[in-house]
């Protein structure tokens, strides 16, 4: 199996704050990967490193020629900026066009298809700041799709969404995975993580990586979450309101 992302001894520090350390890993091409761990464990930081948004303090990264698309957990849009849903999704095409080329028919078709798949084509001319949280998240996922990258990164794409938006996004991500794209998401939800092929458990350091049943063991969970995991009979209970 080929490799989509290679991480070699990645360290990330924000001044005195240690975000990620000693992380070496290869993520297979076409896999669905969930990144999970305690708050402050480096999940979002790792996505931004893979996307090239931030540079690691040390270590090296290789996406093997791909420019990953990233959908952030929250994207603020000034209410005074007149951006429609179509404008937001169309922005995904600009890096391919450069400064001098105009949007062509194939680009417009890609944008239209992405909006239709996220069921926001009827909202194309609405201002982005007028949308509900779920509709806005679907617009930014559509933007990620319209980049047509073989690697799609999403930072907690399902957190706090209405049932319909959550279902639509989950279906689209399943379709992307089935089409052979590498889909990497961060999450606080153990059920969502267990639906992925592979799980990376972080605690500002590597804890475990592999199929969900091999990662979600008592040993690994206690290593990542410490005393917040309690055994009640045959059940492990996590005492943390941010995780499900």
PDB file of C-alpha atoms in Angstrom, residues 1-98:
ATOM      1  CA  UNK A   1       0.000   0.000   0.000  1.00  0.00           C
ATOM      2  CA  UNK A   2       1.332   3.466  -0.895  1.00  0.00           C
ATOM      3  CA  UNK A   3       1.722   6.261   1.624  1.00  0.00           C
ATOM      4  CA  UNK A   4      -0.232   9.524   1.538  1.00  0.00           C
ATOM      5  CA  UNK A   5       1.480  11.295   4.453  1.00  0.00           C
ATOM      6  CA  UNK A   6       4.877  10.579   6.004  1.00  0.00           C
ATOM      7  CA  UNK A   7       5.745  12.170   9.355  1.00  0.00           C
ATOM      8  CA  UNK A   8       9.309  11.867  10.594  1.00  0.00           C
ATOM      9  CA  UNK A   9      10.125  12.848  14.204  1.00  0.00           C
ATOM     10  CA  UNK A  10       7.709  15.802  14.184  1.00  0.00           C
ATOM     11  CA  UNK A  11       7.969  18.283  17.066  1.00  0.00           C
ATOM     12  CA  UNK A  12       5.828  21.401  17.394  1.00  0.00           C
ATOM     13  CA  UNK A  13       6.334  24.001  20.123  1.00  0.00           C
ATOM     14  CA  UNK A  14       4.524  27.307  20.612  1.00  0.00           C
ATOM     15  CA  UNK A  15       7.120  29.117  22.683  1.00  0.00           C
ATOM     16  CA  UNK A  16       7.198  27.281  26.009  1.00  0.00           C
ATOM     17  CA  UNK A  17       4.098  25.233  25.121  1.00  0.00           C
ATOM     18  CA  UNK A  18       4.839  21.749  23.832  1.00  0.00           C
ATOM     19  CA  UNK A  19       2.137  20.755  21.329  1.00  0.00           C
ATOM     20  CA  UNK A  20       3.518  17.622  19.644  1.00  0.00           C
ATOM     21  CA  UNK A  21       6.681  15.605  20.129  1.00  0.00           C
ATOM     22  CA  UNK A  22       8.431  12.526  18.792  1.00  0.00           C
ATOM     23  CA  UNK A  23       5.763  11.747  16.182  1.00  0.00           C
ATOM     24  CA  UNK A  24       6.791   9.457  13.342  1.00  0.00           C
ATOM     25  CA  UNK A  25       4.045   7.862  11.280  1.00  0.00           C
ATOM     26  CA  UNK A  26       2.955   6.846   7.793  1.00  0.00           C
ATOM     27  CA  UNK A  27      -0.687   7.266   6.781  1.00  0.00           C
ATOM     28  CA  UNK A  28      -1.748   4.961   3.928  1.00  0.00           C
ATOM     29  CA  UNK A  29      -3.168   6.338   0.702  1.00  0.00           C
ATOM     30  CA  UNK A  30      -6.944   6.026   0.502  1.00  0.00           C
ATOM     31  CA  UNK A  31      -7.435   5.391   4.207  1.00  0.00           C
ATOM     32  CA  UNK A  32      -9.896   7.022   6.586  1.00  0.00           C
ATOM     33  CA  UNK A  33      -8.077   8.163   9.716  1.00  0.00           C
ATOM     34  CA  UNK A  34      -9.508   9.594  12.936  1.00  0.00           C
ATOM     35  CA  UNK A  35      -7.252  11.580  15.266  1.00  0.00           C
ATOM     36  CA  UNK A  36      -8.474  11.564  18.860  1.00  0.00           C
ATOM     37  CA  UNK A  37      -7.069  12.498  22.261  1.00  0.00           C
ATOM     38  CA  UNK A  38      -7.537  14.805  25.238  1.00  0.00           C
ATOM     39  CA  UNK A  39      -8.022  18.541  24.805  1.00  0.00           C
ATOM     40  CA  UNK A  40      -4.656  20.097  24.025  1.00  0.00           C
ATOM     41  CA  UNK A  41      -3.248  16.810  22.764  1.00  0.00           C
ATOM     42  CA  UNK A  42      -2.129  18.299  19.427  1.00  0.00           C
ATOM     43  CA  UNK A  43      -4.919  17.076  17.148  1.00  0.00           C
ATOM     44  CA  UNK A  44      -5.621  20.375  15.368  1.00  0.00           C
ATOM     45  CA  UNK A  45      -1.930  21.241  15.342  1.00  0.00           C
ATOM     46  CA  UNK A  46      -1.128  17.996  13.541  1.00  0.00           C
ATOM     47  CA  UNK A  47      -3.753  18.704  10.862  1.00  0.00           C
ATOM     48  CA  UNK A  48      -2.254  22.137  10.274  1.00  0.00           C
ATOM     49  CA  UNK A  49       1.228  20.638   9.993  1.00  0.00           C
ATOM     50  CA  UNK A  50       0.009  18.147   7.365  1.00  0.00           C
ATOM     51  CA  UNK A  51      -1.784  20.965   5.510  1.00  0.00           C
ATOM     52  CA  UNK A  52       1.345  23.106   5.525  1.00  0.00           C
ATOM     53  CA  UNK A  53      -0.406  25.853   7.504  1.00  0.00           C
ATOM     54  CA  UNK A  54       2.251  25.726  10.226  1.00  0.00           C
ATOM     55  CA  UNK A  55       5.856  24.564  10.128  1.00  0.00           C
ATOM     56  CA  UNK A  56       6.987  21.966  12.655  1.00  0.00           C
ATOM     57  CA  UNK A  57       9.672  23.090  15.078  1.00  0.00           C
ATOM     58  CA  UNK A  58      11.705  20.100  13.936  1.00  0.00           C
ATOM     59  CA  UNK A  59      11.248  16.958  11.916  1.00  0.00           C
ATOM     60  CA  UNK A  60      10.023  16.494   8.366  1.00  0.00           C
ATOM     61  CA  UNK A  61       6.759  15.975   6.518  1.00  0.00           C
ATOM     62  CA  UNK A  62       6.088  14.518   3.082  1.00  0.00           C
ATOM     63  CA  UNK A  63       2.683  14.488   1.375  1.00  0.00           C
ATOM     64  CA  UNK A  64       4.241  12.909  -1.717  1.00  0.00           C
ATOM     65  CA  UNK A  65       3.367  15.696  -4.115  1.00  0.00           C
ATOM     66  CA  UNK A  66      -0.168  16.340  -2.902  1.00  0.00           C
ATOM     67  CA  UNK A  67      -1.427  19.694  -1.643  1.00  0.00           C
ATOM     68  CA  UNK A  68      -3.920  18.715   1.092  1.00  0.00           C
ATOM     69  CA  UNK A  69      -7.275  20.467   1.440  1.00  0.00           C
ATOM     70  CA  UNK A  70      -8.178  21.476   4.995  1.00  0.00           C
ATOM     71  CA  UNK A  71     -11.551  22.317   6.544  1.00  0.00           C
ATOM     72  CA  UNK A  72     -11.075  24.073   9.857  1.00  0.00           C
ATOM     73  CA  UNK A  73     -13.359  23.646  12.857  1.00  0.00           C
ATOM     74  CA  UNK A  74     -14.382  27.304  12.855  1.00  0.00           C
ATOM     75  CA  UNK A  75     -13.924  29.883  10.134  1.00  0.00           C
ATOM     76  CA  UNK A  76     -14.958  33.401  11.037  1.00  0.00           C
ATOM     77  CA  UNK A  77     -16.384  35.591   8.292  1.00  0.00           C
ATOM     78  CA  UNK A  78     -16.855  39.294   8.981  1.00  0.00           C
ATOM     79  CA  UNK A  79     -20.548  40.178   8.654  1.00  0.00           C
ATOM     80  CA  UNK A  80     -19.514  43.238   6.664  1.00  0.00           C
ATOM     81  CA  UNK A  81     -17.840  41.159   3.950  1.00  0.00           C
ATOM     82  CA  UNK A  82     -20.407  40.283   1.235  1.00  0.00           C
ATOM     83  CA  UNK A  83     -19.479  36.638   0.623  1.00  0.00           C
ATOM     84  CA  UNK A  84     -22.081  34.279  -0.779  1.00  0.00           C
ATOM     85  CA  UNK A  85     -22.008  30.513  -0.411  1.00  0.00           C
ATOM     86  CA  UNK A  86     -20.944  30.269  -4.052  1.00  0.00           C
ATOM     87  CA  UNK A  87     -18.102  32.733  -3.411  1.00  0.00           C
ATOM     88  CA  UNK A  88     -16.835  30.626  -0.498  1.00  0.00           C
ATOM     89  CA  UNK A  89     -16.871  27.364  -2.464  1.00  0.00           C
ATOM     90  CA  UNK A  90     -15.378  29.041  -5.559  1.00  0.00           C
ATOM     91  CA  UNK A  91     -12.347  30.159  -3.529  1.00  0.00           C
ATOM     92  CA  UNK A  92     -11.215  26.524  -3.634  1.00  0.00           C
ATOM     93  CA  UNK A  93     -10.423  26.897  -7.347  1.00  0.00           C
ATOM     94  CA  UNK A  94      -8.212  30.000  -7.073  1.00  0.00           C
ATOM     95  CA  UNK A  95      -4.927  28.221  -6.225  1.00  0.00           C
ATOM     96  CA  UNK A  96      -5.239  26.219  -9.457  1.00  0.00           C
ATOM     97  CA  UNK A  97      -6.130  29.260 -11.561  1.00  0.00           C
ATOM     98  CA  UNK A  98      -3.409  31.660 -10.466  1.00  0.00           C
TER      99      UNK A  98
END
